[in-house]
């Protein structure tokens, strides 16, 4: 993988959304055809032999690469969204955040026990959203669950991986 290409196209915004946070903006990776292709190829290489049947994209930046990689893998897409965004019956999972409770949901008929699931989001920081997404997907009893991130902030949040069950394989393309 050409990490330098990704690093050269990744925008960092100091003190956003609050002072002291160095926000990693993946939208600049998405607007670069070369960086977008590099991410898609790398994710494909990681998961091409895993039997992935569906990719769960986490709202909203997780939708971008989930779609690109699903096409390459021949897999379907499942959208994991905030409440009220999906039109049919859903299954929900709530989780604690720094300043309250948040909820995510997916369609009740989105996943079955024969599926091998790849959950994807842009960034692993505290891990709360992805842990909730894993818990949500587990309610469907799929064969296997994998998690993938473009960026992992393991220096700032080294304990994040400890939130996940040991049987869930986690991969990140860039680690800070």
GROMACS .gro file of N, CA and C in nm:
model
  528
    1UNK      N    1   0.084  -0.118   0.000
    1UNK     CA    2   0.000   0.000   0.000
    1UNK      C    3   0.089   0.125   0.000
    2UNK      N    4   0.047   0.224  -0.074
    2UNK     CA    5   0.120   0.350  -0.081
    2UNK      C    6   0.068   0.443   0.030
    3UNK      N    7   0.121   0.424   0.150
    3UNK     CA    8   0.078   0.505   0.264
    3UNK      C    9   0.108   0.653   0.243
    4UNK      N   10   0.220   0.682   0.176
    4UNK     CA   11   0.256   0.822   0.153
    4UNK      C   12   0.152   0.893   0.069
    5UNK      N   13   0.097   0.824  -0.030
    5UNK     CA   14  -0.011   0.882  -0.111
    5UNK      C   15  -0.129   0.919  -0.023
    6UNK      N   16  -0.166   0.830   0.069
    6UNK     CA   17  -0.278   0.858   0.159
    6UNK      C   18  -0.245   0.972   0.254
    7UNK      N   19  -0.127   0.969   0.311
    7UNK     CA   20  -0.087   1.076   0.402
    7UNK      C   21  -0.082   1.211   0.332
    8UNK      N   22  -0.035   1.212   0.208
    8UNK     CA   23  -0.027   1.337   0.132
    8UNK      C   24  -0.164   1.393   0.099
    9UNK      N   25  -0.266   1.308   0.098
    9UNK     CA   26  -0.401   1.352   0.063
    9UNK      C   27  -0.495   1.362   0.183
   10UNK      N   28  -0.443   1.338   0.301
   10UNK     CA   29  -0.523   1.345   0.424
   10UNK      C   30  -0.510   1.484   0.485
   11UNK      N   31  -0.624   1.548   0.508
   11UNK     CA   32  -0.623   1.681   0.569
   11UNK      C   33  -0.638   1.666   0.721
   12UNK      N   34  -0.556   1.738   0.794
   12UNK     CA   35  -0.569   1.746   0.940
   12UNK      C   36  -0.611   1.886   0.977
   13UNK      N   37  -0.710   1.894   1.065
   13UNK     CA   38  -0.763   2.024   1.106
   13UNK      C   39  -0.743   2.038   1.257
   14UNK      N   40  -0.645   2.121   1.297
   14UNK     CA   41  -0.620   2.136   1.440
   14UNK      C   42  -0.735   2.208   1.511
   15UNK      N   43  -0.757   2.165   1.635
   15UNK     CA   44  -0.856   2.228   1.723
   15UNK      C   45  -0.999   2.224   1.667
   16UNK      N   46  -1.033   2.113   1.601
   16UNK     CA   47  -1.170   2.097   1.551
   16UNK      C   48  -1.218   1.958   1.581
   17UNK      N   49  -1.333   1.936   1.635
   17UNK     CA   50  -1.440   2.033   1.661
   17UNK      C   51  -1.422   2.111   1.791
   18UNK      N   52  -1.324   2.068   1.872
   18UNK     CA   53  -1.294   2.143   1.994
   18UNK      C   54  -1.143   2.159   2.007
   19UNK      N   55  -1.102   2.253   2.089
   19UNK     CA   56  -0.959   2.279   2.110
   19UNK      C   57  -0.891   2.153   2.162
   20UNK      N   58  -0.774   2.125   2.105
   20UNK     CA   59  -0.697   2.009   2.146
   20UNK      C   60  -0.715   1.887   2.058
   21UNK      N   61  -0.817   1.888   1.973
   21UNK     CA   62  -0.843   1.775   1.882
   21UNK      C   63  -0.781   1.805   1.746
   22UNK      N   64  -0.706   1.709   1.693
   22UNK     CA   65  -0.650   1.720   1.559
   22UNK      C   66  -0.736   1.631   1.468
   23UNK      N   67  -0.837   1.689   1.405
   23UNK     CA   68  -0.935   1.615   1.327
   23UNK      C   69  -0.874   1.565   1.197
   24UNK      N   70  -0.890   1.436   1.169
   24UNK     CA   71  -0.842   1.375   1.044
   24UNK      C   72  -0.959   1.370   0.946
   25UNK      N   73  -0.950   1.451   0.843
   25UNK     CA   74  -1.059   1.467   0.746
   25UNK      C   75  -1.038   1.376   0.626
   26UNK      N   76  -1.112   1.265   0.621
   26UNK     CA   77  -1.096   1.168   0.512
   26UNK      C   78  -1.161   1.214   0.382
   27UNK      N   79  -1.240   1.320   0.386
   27UNK     CA   80  -1.304   1.364   0.261
   27UNK      C   81  -1.201   1.404   0.156
   28UNK      N   82  -1.084   1.446   0.199
   28UNK     CA   83  -0.979   1.479   0.102
   28UNK      C   84  -0.921   1.353   0.038
   29UNK      N   85  -0.928   1.240   0.107
   29UNK     CA   86  -0.889   1.113   0.047
   29UNK      C   87  -0.991   1.072  -0.060
   30UNK      N   88  -1.117   1.097  -0.033
   30UNK     CA   89  -1.224   1.058  -0.124
   30UNK      C   90  -1.224   1.140  -0.252
   31UNK      N   91  -1.180   1.265  -0.245
   31UNK     CA   92  -1.184   1.348  -0.365
   31UNK      C   93  -1.064   1.323  -0.458
   32UNK      N   94  -0.964   1.253  -0.409
   32UNK     CA   95  -0.848   1.217  -0.490
   32UNK      C   96  -0.872   1.081  -0.555
   33UNK      N   97  -0.882   1.075  -0.687
   33UNK     CA   98  -0.904   0.944  -0.752
   33UNK      C   99  -0.795   0.842  -0.718
   34UNK      N  100  -0.672   0.888  -0.706
   34UNK     CA  101  -0.561   0.797  -0.676
   34UNK      C  102  -0.571   0.743  -0.533
   35UNK      N  103  -0.602   0.830  -0.438
   35UNK     CA  104  -0.616   0.787  -0.298
   35UNK      C  105  -0.738   0.697  -0.281
   36UNK      N  106  -0.847   0.732  -0.345
   36UNK     CA  107  -0.969   0.651  -0.339
   36UNK      C  108  -0.942   0.511  -0.393
   37UNK      N  109  -0.874   0.503  -0.505
   37UNK     CA  110  -0.841   0.374  -0.567
   37UNK      C  111  -0.745   0.295  -0.475
   38UNK      N  112  -0.649   0.362  -0.416
   38UNK     CA  113  -0.553   0.296  -0.327
   38UNK      C  114  -0.624   0.235  -0.206
   39UNK      N  115  -0.718   0.307  -0.146
   39UNK     CA  116  -0.793   0.256  -0.032
   39UNK      C  117  -0.877   0.136  -0.074
   40UNK      N  118  -0.948   0.150  -0.185
   40UNK     CA  119  -1.033   0.041  -0.233
   40UNK      C  120  -0.951  -0.085  -0.263
   41UNK      N  121  -0.837  -0.068  -0.328
   41UNK     CA  122  -0.752  -0.183  -0.361
   41UNK      C  123  -0.698  -0.250  -0.235
   42UNK      N  124  -0.654  -0.170  -0.139
   42UNK     CA  125  -0.599  -0.225  -0.016
   42UNK      C  126  -0.706  -0.300   0.063
   43UNK      N  127  -0.825  -0.241   0.073
   43UNK     CA  128  -0.933  -0.310   0.144
   43UNK      C  129  -0.971  -0.439   0.072
   44UNK      N  130  -0.975  -0.435  -0.060
   44UNK     CA  131  -1.005  -0.555  -0.137
   44UNK      C  132  -0.900  -0.663  -0.109
   45UNK      N  133  -0.774  -0.626  -0.111
   45UNK     CA  134  -0.667  -0.723  -0.085
   45UNK      C  135  -0.679  -0.786   0.053
   46UNK      N  136  -0.717  -0.708   0.152
   46UNK     CA  137  -0.732  -0.759   0.289
   46UNK      C  138  -0.846  -0.860   0.297
   47UNK      N  139  -0.957  -0.833   0.229
   47UNK     CA  140  -1.080  -0.911   0.250
   47UNK      C  141  -1.121  -1.003   0.136
   48UNK      N  142  -1.044  -1.010   0.027
   48UNK     CA  143  -1.085  -1.088  -0.090
   48UNK      C  144  -1.098  -1.237  -0.062
   49UNK      N  145  -1.029  -1.289   0.036
   49UNK     CA  146  -1.034  -1.433   0.068
   49UNK      C  147  -1.116  -1.462   0.193
   50UNK      N  148  -1.190  -1.365   0.244
   50UNK     CA  149  -1.263  -1.381   0.370
   50UNK      C  150  -1.408  -1.424   0.353
   51UNK      N  151  -1.458  -1.426   0.231
   51UNK     CA  152  -1.597  -1.469   0.209
   51UNK      C  153  -1.700  -1.366   0.249
   52UNK      N  154  -1.665  -1.239   0.244
   52UNK     CA  155  -1.756  -1.131   0.283
   52UNK      C  156  -1.881  -1.134   0.194
   53UNK      N  157  -1.997  -1.135   0.257
   53UNK     CA  158  -2.123  -1.131   0.182
   53UNK      C  159  -2.191  -0.995   0.190
   54UNK      N  160  -2.165  -0.921   0.299
   54UNK     CA  161  -2.223  -0.788   0.314
   54UNK      C  162  -2.125  -0.698   0.389
   55UNK      N  163  -2.125  -0.571   0.346
   55UNK     CA  164  -2.046  -0.470   0.417
   55UNK      C  165  -2.143  -0.373   0.482
   56UNK      N  166  -2.126  -0.354   0.611
   56UNK     CA  167  -2.207  -0.259   0.686
   56UNK      C  168  -2.130  -0.129   0.692
   57UNK      N  169  -2.181  -0.026   0.626
   57UNK     CA  170  -2.120   0.106   0.628
   57UNK      C  171  -2.180   0.189   0.740
   58UNK      N  172  -2.093   0.249   0.821
   58UNK     CA  173  -2.137   0.330   0.934
   58UNK      C  174  -2.157   0.473   0.886
   59UNK      N  175  -2.270   0.532   0.924
   59UNK     CA  176  -2.306   0.668   0.880
   59UNK      C  177  -2.199   0.768   0.920
   60UNK      N  178  -2.163   0.854   0.836
   60UNK     CA  179  -2.192   0.860   0.694
   60UNK      C  180  -2.066   0.838   0.610
   61UNK      N  181  -1.951   0.871   0.665
   61UNK     CA  182  -1.828   0.855   0.586
   61UNK      C  183  -1.796   0.708   0.559
   62UNK      N  184  -1.849   0.619   0.640
   62UNK     CA  185  -1.830   0.476   0.617
   62UNK      C  186  -1.903   0.425   0.494
   63UNK      N  187  -2.000   0.501   0.445
   63UNK     CA  188  -2.074   0.459   0.326
   63UNK      C  189  -1.985   0.459   0.201
   64UNK      N  190  -1.891   0.551   0.193
   64UNK     CA  191  -1.814   0.571   0.071
   64UNK      C  192  -1.733   0.447   0.035
   65UNK      N  193  -1.645   0.405   0.123
   65UNK     CA  194  -1.558   0.291   0.092
   65UNK      C  195  -1.635   0.160   0.098
   66UNK      N  196  -1.737   0.152   0.181
   66UNK     CA  197  -1.818   0.031   0.184
   66UNK      C  198  -1.874   0.000   0.047
   67UNK      N  199  -1.923   0.102  -0.019
   67UNK     CA  200  -1.981   0.084  -0.153
   67UNK      C  201  -1.875   0.043  -0.254
   68UNK      N  202  -1.762   0.112  -0.254
   68UNK     CA  203  -1.656   0.084  -0.351
   68UNK      C  204  -1.603  -0.058  -0.334
   69UNK      N  205  -1.581  -0.100  -0.211
   69UNK     CA  206  -1.524  -0.232  -0.185
   69UNK      C  207  -1.628  -0.341  -0.207
   70UNK      N  208  -1.753  -0.315  -0.176
   70UNK     CA  209  -1.859  -0.415  -0.198
   70UNK      C  210  -1.866  -0.453  -0.345
   71UNK      N  211  -1.854  -0.355  -0.434
   71UNK     CA  212  -1.857  -0.384  -0.577
   71UNK      C  213  -1.742  -0.478  -0.613
   72UNK      N  214  -1.623  -0.449  -0.562
   72UNK     CA  215  -1.506  -0.531  -0.593
   72UNK      C  216  -1.518  -0.673  -0.535
   73UNK      N  217  -1.579  -0.685  -0.416
   73UNK     CA  218  -1.592  -0.815  -0.350
   73UNK      C  219  -1.714  -0.893  -0.396
   74UNK      N  220  -1.805  -0.827  -0.467
   74UNK     CA  221  -1.930  -0.893  -0.504
   74UNK      C  222  -2.021  -0.910  -0.383
   75UNK      N  223  -2.014  -0.816  -0.292
   75UNK     CA  224  -2.093  -0.821  -0.168
   75UNK      C  225  -2.203  -0.716  -0.172
   76UNK      N  226  -2.299  -0.729  -0.082
   76UNK     CA  227  -2.404  -0.630  -0.066
   76UNK      C  228  -2.366  -0.525   0.035
   77UNK      N  229  -2.449  -0.423   0.042
   77UNK     CA  230  -2.428  -0.312   0.136
   77UNK      C  231  -2.544  -0.306   0.235
   78UNK      N  232  -2.511  -0.281   0.361
   78UNK     CA  233  -2.610  -0.256   0.466
   78UNK      C  234  -2.575  -0.121   0.526
   79UNK      N  235  -2.673  -0.033   0.535
   79UNK     CA  236  -2.650   0.099   0.592
   79UNK      C  237  -2.680   0.098   0.741
   80UNK      N  238  -2.585   0.145   0.819
   80UNK     CA  239  -2.601   0.161   0.964
   80UNK      C  240  -2.620   0.311   0.987
   81UNK      N  241  -2.741   0.348   1.032
   81UNK     CA  242  -2.776   0.490   1.035
   81UNK      C  243  -2.828   0.533   1.171
   82UNK      N  244  -2.841   0.663   1.186
   82UNK     CA  245  -2.904   0.720   1.304
   82UNK      C  246  -3.054   0.696   1.294
   83UNK      N  247  -3.124   0.698   1.407
   83UNK     CA  248  -3.268   0.670   1.407
   83UNK      C  249  -3.347   0.762   1.315
   84UNK      N  250  -3.450   0.703   1.252
   84UNK     CA  251  -3.541   0.780   1.169
   84UNK      C  252  -3.495   0.798   1.025
   85UNK      N  253  -3.381   0.742   0.987
   85UNK     CA  254  -3.328   0.759   0.851
   85UNK      C  255  -3.362   0.641   0.760
   86UNK      N  256  -3.395   0.527   0.817
   86UNK     CA  257  -3.427   0.408   0.738
   86UNK      C  258  -3.579   0.390   0.733
   87UNK      N  259  -3.634   0.356   0.617
   87UNK     CA  260  -3.779   0.357   0.598
   87UNK      C  261  -3.854   0.235   0.649
   88UNK      N  262  -3.788   0.123   0.670
   88UNK     CA  263  -3.859   0.001   0.712
   88UNK      C  264  -3.828  -0.032   0.857
   89UNK      N  265  -3.881  -0.145   0.903
   89UNK     CA  266  -3.859  -0.186   1.041
   89UNK      C  267  -3.711  -0.207   1.068
   90UNK      N  268  -3.664  -0.160   1.184
   90UNK     CA  269  -3.522  -0.164   1.216
   90UNK      C  270  -3.493  -0.235   1.347
   91UNK      N  271  -3.366  -0.267   1.366
   91UNK     CA  272  -3.313  -0.315   1.492
   91UNK      C  273  -3.216  -0.207   1.538
   92UNK      N  274  -3.219  -0.174   1.667
   92UNK     CA  275  -3.139  -0.063   1.719
   92UNK      C  276  -3.040  -0.108   1.825
   93UNK      N  277  -2.940  -0.024   1.843
   93UNK     CA  278  -2.843  -0.040   1.951
   93UNK      C  279  -2.809   0.100   2.001
   94UNK      N  280  -2.818   0.119   2.132
   94UNK     CA  281  -2.782   0.247   2.192
   94UNK      C  282  -2.650   0.232   2.266
   95UNK      N  283  -2.579   0.343   2.275
   95UNK     CA  284  -2.449   0.341   2.340
   95UNK      C  285  -2.419   0.477   2.401
   96UNK      N  286  -2.333   0.474   2.503
   96UNK     CA  287  -2.297   0.598   2.573
   96UNK      C  288  -2.188   0.671   2.497
   97UNK      N  289  -2.205   0.803   2.491
   97UNK     CA  290  -2.102   0.892   2.436
   97UNK      C  291  -2.058   0.985   2.548
   98UNK      N  292  -1.966   1.072   2.516
   98UNK     CA  293  -1.915   1.163   2.618
   98UNK      C  294  -2.025   1.247   2.683
   99UNK      N  295  -2.121   1.290   2.602
   99UNK     CA  296  -2.223   1.382   2.653
   99UNK      C  297  -2.364   1.328   2.636
  100UNK      N  298  -2.383   1.198   2.650
  100UNK     CA  299  -2.517   1.143   2.641
  100UNK      C  300  -2.521   1.008   2.573
  101UNK      N  301  -2.638   0.973   2.526
  101UNK     CA  302  -2.663   0.844   2.464
  101UNK      C  303  -2.690   0.865   2.315
  102UNK      N  304  -2.637   0.778   2.232
  102UNK     CA  305  -2.663   0.780   2.089
  102UNK      C  306  -2.719   0.645   2.050
  103UNK      N  307  -2.784   0.638   1.934
  103UNK     CA  308  -2.844   0.515   1.886
  103UNK      C  309  -2.815   0.500   1.738
  104UNK      N  310  -2.791   0.376   1.697
  104UNK     CA  311  -2.776   0.344   1.555
  104UNK      C  312  -2.874   0.231   1.523
  105UNK      N  313  -2.905   0.216   1.394
  105UNK     CA  314  -2.998   0.111   1.356
  105UNK      C  315  -2.972   0.063   1.214
  106UNK      N  316  -3.017  -0.058   1.187
  106UNK     CA  317  -3.016  -0.114   1.053
  106UNK      C  318  -3.149  -0.183   1.029
  107UNK      N  319  -3.181  -0.207   0.903
  107UNK     CA  320  -3.306  -0.274   0.871
  107UNK      C  321  -3.309  -0.415   0.930
  108UNK      N  322  -3.427  -0.453   0.977
  108UNK     CA  323  -3.446  -0.582   1.042
  108UNK      C  324  -3.416  -0.700   0.949
  109UNK      N  325  -3.432  -0.681   0.818
  109UNK     CA  326  -3.410  -0.789   0.722
  109UNK      C  327  -3.276  -0.778   0.648
  110UNK      N  328  -3.182  -0.701   0.703
  110UNK     CA  329  -3.057  -0.669   0.632
  110UNK      C  330  -2.953  -0.780   0.637
  111UNK      N  331  -2.952  -0.859   0.742
  111UNK     CA  332  -2.846  -0.957   0.765
  111UNK      C  333  -2.910  -1.088   0.809
  112UNK      N  334  -2.846  -1.199   0.771
  112UNK     CA  335  -2.894  -1.328   0.822
  112UNK      C  336  -2.776  -1.411   0.872
  113UNK      N  337  -2.806  -1.528   0.925
  113UNK     CA  338  -2.703  -1.612   0.988
  113UNK      C  339  -2.602  -1.670   0.889
  114UNK      N  340  -2.629  -1.663   0.761
  114UNK     CA  341  -2.534  -1.712   0.661
  114UNK      C  342  -2.435  -1.605   0.615
  115UNK      N  343  -2.452  -1.484   0.660
  115UNK     CA  344  -2.368  -1.373   0.616
  115UNK      C  345  -2.233  -1.370   0.688
  116UNK      N  346  -2.133  -1.323   0.615
  116UNK     CA  347  -2.002  -1.289   0.669
  116UNK      C  348  -1.993  -1.137   0.652
  117UNK      N  349  -1.981  -1.067   0.763
  117UNK     CA  350  -1.998  -0.922   0.766
  117UNK      C  351  -1.865  -0.849   0.784
  118UNK      N  352  -1.847  -0.747   0.703
  118UNK     CA  353  -1.739  -0.651   0.722
  118UNK      C  354  -1.803  -0.518   0.761
  119UNK      N  355  -1.773  -0.471   0.881
  119UNK     CA  356  -1.817  -0.339   0.923
  119UNK      C  357  -1.707  -0.241   0.888
  120UNK      N  358  -1.745  -0.127   0.831
  120UNK     CA  359  -1.644  -0.028   0.792
  120UNK      C  360  -1.685   0.112   0.836
  121UNK      N  361  -1.587   0.183   0.892
  121UNK     CA  362  -1.603   0.325   0.922
  121UNK      C  363  -1.470   0.394   0.892
  122UNK      N  364  -1.475   0.524   0.886
  122UNK     CA  365  -1.354   0.598   0.848
  122UNK      C  366  -1.249   0.599   0.957
  123UNK      N  367  -1.289   0.601   1.085
  123UNK     CA  368  -1.196   0.631   1.192
  123UNK      C  369  -1.226   0.553   1.319
  124UNK      N  370  -1.122   0.497   1.379
  124UNK     CA  371  -1.133   0.436   1.511
  124UNK      C  372  -1.065   0.530   1.610
  125UNK      N  373  -1.146   0.588   1.697
  125UNK     CA  374  -1.094   0.673   1.804
  125UNK      C  375  -1.131   0.606   1.936
  126UNK      N  376  -1.241   0.647   1.998
  126UNK     CA  377  -1.282   0.585   2.124
  126UNK      C  378  -1.341   0.446   2.103
  127UNK      N  379  -1.395   0.420   1.983
  127UNK     CA  380  -1.449   0.289   1.951
  127UNK      C  381  -1.595   0.268   1.984
  128UNK      N  382  -1.659   0.368   2.043
  128UNK     CA  383  -1.797   0.352   2.087
  128UNK      C  384  -1.896   0.321   1.976
  129UNK      N  385  -1.887   0.392   1.866
  129UNK     CA  386  -1.982   0.370   1.757
  129UNK      C  387  -1.962   0.233   1.695
  130UNK      N  388  -1.839   0.194   1.668
  130UNK     CA  389  -1.815   0.064   1.606
  130UNK      C  390  -1.848  -0.050   1.700
  131UNK      N  391  -1.822  -0.034   1.828
  131UNK     CA  392  -1.860  -0.138   1.925
  131UNK      C  393  -2.011  -0.155   1.925
  132UNK      N  394  -2.085  -0.045   1.921
  132UNK     CA  395  -2.231  -0.054   1.914
  132UNK      C  396  -2.275  -0.121   1.784
  133UNK      N  397  -2.208  -0.089   1.674
  133UNK     CA  398  -2.240  -0.150   1.544
  133UNK      C  399  -2.213  -0.301   1.550
  134UNK      N  400  -2.104  -0.341   1.612
  134UNK     CA  401  -2.076  -0.485   1.628
  134UNK      C  402  -2.185  -0.553   1.710
  135UNK      N  403  -2.223  -0.490   1.819
  135UNK     CA  404  -2.330  -0.546   1.903
  135UNK      C  405  -2.460  -0.558   1.824
  136UNK      N  406  -2.488  -0.458   1.743
  136UNK     CA  407  -2.609  -0.459   1.661
  136UNK      C  408  -2.605  -0.574   1.560
  137UNK      N  409  -2.494  -0.588   1.491
  137UNK     CA  410  -2.481  -0.695   1.392
  137UNK      C  411  -2.486  -0.833   1.458
  138UNK      N  412  -2.431  -0.847   1.576
  138UNK     CA  413  -2.433  -0.976   1.647
  138UNK      C  414  -2.576  -1.024   1.674
  139UNK      N  415  -2.669  -0.933   1.683
  139UNK     CA  416  -2.809  -0.972   1.705
  139UNK      C  417  -2.864  -1.058   1.592
  140UNK      N  418  -2.799  -1.051   1.475
  140UNK     CA  419  -2.840  -1.128   1.358
  140UNK      C  420  -2.769  -1.264   1.349
  141UNK      N  421  -2.671  -1.288   1.435
  141UNK     CA  422  -2.595  -1.413   1.441
  141UNK      C  423  -2.528  -1.450   1.309
  142UNK      N  424  -2.452  -1.356   1.249
  142UNK     CA  425  -2.381  -1.390   1.125
  142UNK      C  426  -2.269  -1.490   1.154
  143UNK      N  427  -2.217  -1.550   1.045
  143UNK     CA  428  -2.109  -1.647   1.060
  143UNK      C  429  -1.983  -1.585   1.117
  144UNK      N  430  -1.951  -1.463   1.073
  144UNK     CA  431  -1.826  -1.398   1.113
  144UNK      C  432  -1.841  -1.248   1.097
  145UNK      N  433  -1.768  -1.173   1.181
  145UNK     CA  434  -1.766  -1.026   1.174
  145UNK      C  435  -1.622  -0.979   1.168
  146UNK      N  436  -1.596  -0.888   1.074
  146UNK     CA  437  -1.467  -0.819   1.061
  146UNK      C  438  -1.494  -0.669   1.074
  147UNK      N  439  -1.395  -0.594   1.121
  147UNK     CA  440  -1.406  -0.448   1.128
  147UNK      C  441  -1.287  -0.385   1.057
  148UNK      N  442  -1.315  -0.276   0.987
  148UNK     CA  443  -1.210  -0.206   0.914
  148UNK      C  444  -1.227  -0.056   0.928
  149UNK      N  445  -1.113   0.012   0.936
  149UNK     CA  446  -1.108   0.157   0.944
  149UNK      C  447  -1.002   0.207   0.847
  150UNK      N  448  -1.021   0.327   0.796
  150UNK     CA  449  -0.916   0.391   0.718
  150UNK      C  450  -0.807   0.437   0.813
  151UNK      N  451  -0.849   0.497   0.924
  151UNK     CA  452  -0.755   0.557   1.021
  151UNK      C  453  -0.784   0.502   1.160
  152UNK      N  454  -0.677   0.474   1.233
  152UNK     CA  455  -0.688   0.434   1.373
  152UNK      C  456  -0.600   0.528   1.455
  153UNK      N  457  -0.660   0.589   1.556
  153UNK     CA  458  -0.586   0.680   1.644
  153UNK      C  459  -0.537   0.601   1.766
  154UNK      N  460  -0.447   0.506   1.744
  154UNK     CA  461  -0.405   0.418   1.852
  154UNK      C  462  -0.310   0.484   1.951
  155UNK      N  463  -0.247   0.594   1.913
  155UNK     CA  464  -0.163   0.665   2.009
  155UNK      C  465  -0.250   0.741   2.109
  156UNK      N  466  -0.356   0.802   2.058
  156UNK     CA  467  -0.446   0.880   2.143
  156UNK      C  468  -0.544   0.792   2.220
  157UNK      N  469  -0.584   0.679   2.160
  157UNK     CA  470  -0.684   0.592   2.219
  157UNK      C  471  -0.637   0.446   2.213
  158UNK      N  472  -0.529   0.413   2.284
  158UNK     CA  473  -0.472   0.278   2.273
  158UNK      C  474  -0.565   0.168   2.323
  159UNK      N  475  -0.661   0.201   2.406
  159UNK     CA  476  -0.751   0.101   2.464
  159UNK      C  477  -0.870   0.068   2.375
  160UNK      N  478  -0.886   0.136   2.263
  160UNK     CA  479  -1.003   0.117   2.177
  160UNK      C  480  -1.022  -0.026   2.131
  161UNK      N  481  -0.917  -0.091   2.090
  161UNK     CA  482  -0.927  -0.229   2.041
  161UNK      C  483  -0.973  -0.326   2.149
  162UNK      N  484  -0.948  -0.290   2.273
  162UNK     CA  485  -0.987  -0.378   2.384
  162UNK      C  486  -1.138  -0.387   2.401
  163UNK      N  487  -1.213  -0.295   2.342
  163UNK     CA  488  -1.359  -0.298   2.351
  163UNK      C  489  -1.419  -0.415   2.274
  164UNK      N  490  -1.349  -0.463   2.173
  164UNK     CA  491  -1.404  -0.562   2.080
  164UNK      C  492  -1.374  -0.704   2.125
  165UNK      N  493  -1.468  -0.793   2.097
  165UNK     CA  494  -1.448  -0.935   2.127
  165UNK      C  495  -1.326  -0.986   2.051
  166UNK      N  496  -1.258  -1.080   2.109
  166UNK     CA  497  -1.132  -1.131   2.052
  166UNK      C  498  -1.153  -1.201   1.917
  167UNK      N  499  -1.275  -1.247   1.889
  167UNK     CA  500  -1.299  -1.316   1.762
  167UNK      C  501  -1.326  -1.221   1.645
  168UNK      N  502  -1.326  -1.091   1.673
  168UNK     CA  503  -1.348  -0.991   1.568
  168UNK      C  504  -1.212  -0.939   1.521
  169UNK      N  505  -1.180  -0.965   1.395
  169UNK     CA  506  -1.054  -0.917   1.338
  169UNK      C  507  -1.070  -0.770   1.298
  170UNK      N  508  -0.975  -0.688   1.341
  170UNK     CA  509  -0.978  -0.544   1.314
  170UNK      C  510  -0.858  -0.507   1.230
  171UNK      N  511  -0.883  -0.429   1.125
  171UNK     CA  512  -0.771  -0.378   1.044
  171UNK      C  513  -0.790  -0.229   1.020
  172UNK      N  514  -0.678  -0.159   1.013
  172UNK     CA  515  -0.675  -0.016   0.985
  172UNK      C  516  -0.565   0.010   0.882
  173UNK      N  517  -0.593   0.100   0.789
  173UNK     CA  518  -0.494   0.130   0.686
  173UNK      C  519  -0.385   0.224   0.736
  174UNK      N  520  -0.423   0.323   0.813
  174UNK     CA  521  -0.328   0.420   0.869
  174UNK      C  522  -0.343   0.425   1.020
  175UNK      N  523  -0.231   0.427   1.091
  175UNK     CA  524  -0.235   0.437   1.237
  175UNK      C  525  -0.156   0.559   1.281
  176UNK      N  526  -0.218   0.635   1.370
  176UNK     CA  527  -0.153   0.754   1.427
  176UNK      C  528  -0.145   0.739   1.577
   0.00000   0.00000   0.00000
